[in-house]
PDB file of C-alpha atoms in Angstrom:
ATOM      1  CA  UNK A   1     -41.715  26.131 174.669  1.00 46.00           C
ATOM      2  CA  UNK A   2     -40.981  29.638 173.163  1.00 61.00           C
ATOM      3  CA  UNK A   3     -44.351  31.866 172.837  1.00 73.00           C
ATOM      4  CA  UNK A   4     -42.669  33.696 169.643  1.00 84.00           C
ATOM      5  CA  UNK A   5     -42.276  30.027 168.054  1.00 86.00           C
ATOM      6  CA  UNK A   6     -45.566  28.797 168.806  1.00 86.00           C
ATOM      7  CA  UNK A   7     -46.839  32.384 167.397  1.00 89.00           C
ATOM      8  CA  UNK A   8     -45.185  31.799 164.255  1.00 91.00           C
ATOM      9  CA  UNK A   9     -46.303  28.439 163.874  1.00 92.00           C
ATOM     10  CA  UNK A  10     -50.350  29.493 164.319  1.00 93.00           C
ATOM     11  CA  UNK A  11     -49.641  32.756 161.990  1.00 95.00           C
ATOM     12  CA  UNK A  12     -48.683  30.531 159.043  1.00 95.00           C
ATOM     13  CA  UNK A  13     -52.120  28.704 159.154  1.00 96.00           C
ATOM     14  CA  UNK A  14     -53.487  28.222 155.685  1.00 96.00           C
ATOM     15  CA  UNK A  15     -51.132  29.423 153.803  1.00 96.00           C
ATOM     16  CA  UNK A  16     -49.831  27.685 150.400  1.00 97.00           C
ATOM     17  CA  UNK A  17     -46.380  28.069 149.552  1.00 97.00           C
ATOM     18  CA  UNK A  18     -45.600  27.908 146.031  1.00 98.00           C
ATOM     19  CA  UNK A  19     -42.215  25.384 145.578  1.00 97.00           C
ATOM     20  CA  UNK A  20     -42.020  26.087 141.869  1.00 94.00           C
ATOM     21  CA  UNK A  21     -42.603  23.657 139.313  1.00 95.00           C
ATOM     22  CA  UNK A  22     -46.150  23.100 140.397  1.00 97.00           C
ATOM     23  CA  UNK A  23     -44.927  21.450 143.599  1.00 97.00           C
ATOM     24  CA  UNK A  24     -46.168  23.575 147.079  1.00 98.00           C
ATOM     25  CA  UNK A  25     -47.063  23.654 150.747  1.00 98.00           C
ATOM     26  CA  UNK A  26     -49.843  23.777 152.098  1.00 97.00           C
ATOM     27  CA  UNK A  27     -49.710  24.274 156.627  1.00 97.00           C
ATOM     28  CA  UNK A  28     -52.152  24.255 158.856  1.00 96.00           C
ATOM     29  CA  UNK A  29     -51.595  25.064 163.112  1.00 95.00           C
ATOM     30  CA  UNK A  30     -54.163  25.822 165.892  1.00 92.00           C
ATOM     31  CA  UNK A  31     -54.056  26.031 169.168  1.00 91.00           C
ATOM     32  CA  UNK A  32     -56.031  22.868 171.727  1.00 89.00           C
ATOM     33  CA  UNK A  33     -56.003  22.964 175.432  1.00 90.00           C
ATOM     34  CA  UNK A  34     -52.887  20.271 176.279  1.00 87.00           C
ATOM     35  CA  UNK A  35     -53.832  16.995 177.067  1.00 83.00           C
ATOM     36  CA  UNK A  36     -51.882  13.649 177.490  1.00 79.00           C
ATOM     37  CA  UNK A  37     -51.918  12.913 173.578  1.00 78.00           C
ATOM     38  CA  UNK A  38     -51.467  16.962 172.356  1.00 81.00           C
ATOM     39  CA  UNK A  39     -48.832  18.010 175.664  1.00 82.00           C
ATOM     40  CA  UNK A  40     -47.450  21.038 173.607  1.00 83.00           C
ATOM     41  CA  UNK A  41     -50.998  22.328 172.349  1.00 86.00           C
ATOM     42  CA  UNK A  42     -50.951  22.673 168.997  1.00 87.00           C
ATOM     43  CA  UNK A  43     -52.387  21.092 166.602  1.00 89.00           C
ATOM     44  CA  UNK A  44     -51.063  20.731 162.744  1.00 91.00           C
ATOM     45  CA  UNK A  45     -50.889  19.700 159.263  1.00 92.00           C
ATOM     46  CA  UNK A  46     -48.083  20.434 157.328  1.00 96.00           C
ATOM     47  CA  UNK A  47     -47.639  19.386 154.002  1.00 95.00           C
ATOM     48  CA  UNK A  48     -45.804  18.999 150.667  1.00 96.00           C
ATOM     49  CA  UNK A  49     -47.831  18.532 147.378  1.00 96.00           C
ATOM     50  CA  UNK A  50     -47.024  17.331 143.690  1.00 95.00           C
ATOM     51  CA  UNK A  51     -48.539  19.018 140.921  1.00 96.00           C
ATOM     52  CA  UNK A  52     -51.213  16.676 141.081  1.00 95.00           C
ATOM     53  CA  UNK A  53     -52.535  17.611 144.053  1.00 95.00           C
ATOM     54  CA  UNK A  54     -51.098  14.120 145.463  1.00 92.00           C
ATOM     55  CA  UNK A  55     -49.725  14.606 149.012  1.00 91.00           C
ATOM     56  CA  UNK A  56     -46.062  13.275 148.632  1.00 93.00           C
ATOM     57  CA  UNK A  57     -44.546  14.655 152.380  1.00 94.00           C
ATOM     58  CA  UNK A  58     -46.815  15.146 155.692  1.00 92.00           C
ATOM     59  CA  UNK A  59     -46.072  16.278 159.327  1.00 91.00           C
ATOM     60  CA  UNK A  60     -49.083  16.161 161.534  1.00 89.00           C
ATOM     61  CA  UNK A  61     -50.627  15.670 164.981  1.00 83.00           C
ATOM     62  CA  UNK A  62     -54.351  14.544 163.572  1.00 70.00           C
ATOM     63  CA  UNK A  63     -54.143  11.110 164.600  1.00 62.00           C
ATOM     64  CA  UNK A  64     -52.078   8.511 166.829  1.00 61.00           C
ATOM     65  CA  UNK A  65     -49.451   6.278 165.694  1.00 59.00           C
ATOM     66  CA  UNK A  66     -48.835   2.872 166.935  1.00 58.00           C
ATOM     67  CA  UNK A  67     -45.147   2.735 167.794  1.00 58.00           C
ATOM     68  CA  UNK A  68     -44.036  -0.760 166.266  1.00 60.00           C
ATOM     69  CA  UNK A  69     -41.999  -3.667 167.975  1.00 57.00           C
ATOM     70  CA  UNK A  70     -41.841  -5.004 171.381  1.00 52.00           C
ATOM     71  CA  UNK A  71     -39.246  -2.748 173.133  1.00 53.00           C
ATOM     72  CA  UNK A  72     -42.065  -0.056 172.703  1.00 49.00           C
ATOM     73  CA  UNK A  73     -45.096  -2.230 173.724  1.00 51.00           C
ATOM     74  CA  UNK A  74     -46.633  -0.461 176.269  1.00 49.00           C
ATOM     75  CA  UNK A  75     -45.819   2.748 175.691  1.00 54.00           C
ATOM     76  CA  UNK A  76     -48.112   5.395 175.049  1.00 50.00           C
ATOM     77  CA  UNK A  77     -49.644   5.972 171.425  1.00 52.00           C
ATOM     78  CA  UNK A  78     -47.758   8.994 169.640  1.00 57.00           C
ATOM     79  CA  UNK A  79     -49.819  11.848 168.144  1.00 69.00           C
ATOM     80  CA  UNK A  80     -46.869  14.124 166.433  1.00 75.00           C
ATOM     81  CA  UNK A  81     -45.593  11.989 163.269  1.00 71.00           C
ATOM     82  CA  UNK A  82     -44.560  12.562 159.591  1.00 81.00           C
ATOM     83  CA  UNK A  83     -45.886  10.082 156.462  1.00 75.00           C
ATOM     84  CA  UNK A  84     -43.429  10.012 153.512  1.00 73.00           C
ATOM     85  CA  UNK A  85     -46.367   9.086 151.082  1.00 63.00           C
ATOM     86  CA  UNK A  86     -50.135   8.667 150.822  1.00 58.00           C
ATOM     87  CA  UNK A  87     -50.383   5.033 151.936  1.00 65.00           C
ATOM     88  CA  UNK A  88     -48.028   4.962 154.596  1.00 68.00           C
ATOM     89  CA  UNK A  89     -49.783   5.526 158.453  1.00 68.00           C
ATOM     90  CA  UNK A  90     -47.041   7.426 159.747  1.00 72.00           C
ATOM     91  CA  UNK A  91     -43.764   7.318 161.881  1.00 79.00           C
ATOM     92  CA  UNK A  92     -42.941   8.913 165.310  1.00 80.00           C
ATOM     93  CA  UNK A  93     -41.824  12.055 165.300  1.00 83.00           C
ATOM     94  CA  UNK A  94     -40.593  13.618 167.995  1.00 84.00           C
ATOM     95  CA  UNK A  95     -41.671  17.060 168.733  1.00 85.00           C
ATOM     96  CA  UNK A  96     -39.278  19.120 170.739  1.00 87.00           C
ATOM     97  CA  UNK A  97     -41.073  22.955 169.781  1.00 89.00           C
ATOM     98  CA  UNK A  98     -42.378  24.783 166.797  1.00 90.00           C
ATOM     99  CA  UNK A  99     -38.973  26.215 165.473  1.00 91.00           C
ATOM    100  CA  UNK A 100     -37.876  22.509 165.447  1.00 93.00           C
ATOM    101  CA  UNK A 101     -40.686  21.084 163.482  1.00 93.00           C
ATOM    102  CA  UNK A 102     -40.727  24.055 160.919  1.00 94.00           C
ATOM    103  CA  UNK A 103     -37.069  23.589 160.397  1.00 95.00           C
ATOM    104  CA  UNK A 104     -37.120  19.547 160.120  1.00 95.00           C
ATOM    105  CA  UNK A 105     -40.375  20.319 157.696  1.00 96.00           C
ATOM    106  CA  UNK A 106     -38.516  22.665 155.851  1.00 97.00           C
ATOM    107  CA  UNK A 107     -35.532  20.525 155.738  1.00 97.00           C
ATOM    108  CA  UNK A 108     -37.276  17.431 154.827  1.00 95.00           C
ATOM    109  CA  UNK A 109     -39.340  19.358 151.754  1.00 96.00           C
ATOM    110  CA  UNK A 110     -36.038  20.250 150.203  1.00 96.00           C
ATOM    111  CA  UNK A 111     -34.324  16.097 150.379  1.00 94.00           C
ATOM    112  CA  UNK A 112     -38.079  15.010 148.960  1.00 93.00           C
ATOM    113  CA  UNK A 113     -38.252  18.051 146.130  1.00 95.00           C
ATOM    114  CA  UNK A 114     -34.147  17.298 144.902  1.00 94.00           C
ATOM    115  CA  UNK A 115     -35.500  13.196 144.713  1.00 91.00           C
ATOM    116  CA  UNK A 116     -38.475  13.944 143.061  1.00 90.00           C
ATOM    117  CA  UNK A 117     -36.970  16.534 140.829  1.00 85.00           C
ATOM    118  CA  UNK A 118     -33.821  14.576 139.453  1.00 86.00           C
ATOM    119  CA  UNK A 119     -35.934  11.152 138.400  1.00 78.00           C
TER     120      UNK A 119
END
């Protein structure tokens, strides 16, 4: 994994980035020695808010994920994932590096604000 990307990553920890309207950002990143659940060594939080304060888009490593269905039984429990809204306990998601994650984030933050927007 790129050092400059993992850099980047860590440097944006807490900040909140204003996404007009009321909606914004909110990441989180630090660095934990690897382990069998964390292999890439970072942990973080990134997230999308309403004006509310409601969390309405998350990407995080805080907590394992139990990968659903049989063809996965067995396998270990994932750690990266993404939750679409409060109640919902996550999905997979499969980290490849930093630059990745910021840019499927990113990516994902602008589909969620154009849905939420044109209701």
């Amino acid at each position: 994994m790129e050092d400059h990307q993992i850099r980047t990553l860590l440097d944006l920890h807490d900040q909140i980035l204003d996404q007009e309207d009321g909606y914004w950002i909110k990441i989180e990143a630090w660095e934990v020695k690897p382990s069998q659940h964390i292999p890439h060594g970072i942990r973080y939080t990134l997230t999308l808010h309403a004006p509310s304060g409601k969390r309405i888009l998350g990407y995080d490593s805080a907590h394992a994920v139990k990968v659903k269905g049989k063809r996965f039984s067995g396998q270990r429990l994932l750690f990266d994932h993404k939750h679409r809204h409060v109640a919902d306990k996550g999905v997979p998601y499969k980290f490849k590096n930093a630059h990745q994650l910021m840019s499927d984030f990113f990516a994902e933050v602008d589909s969620v604000l154009q849905e939420v927007k044109t209701r």
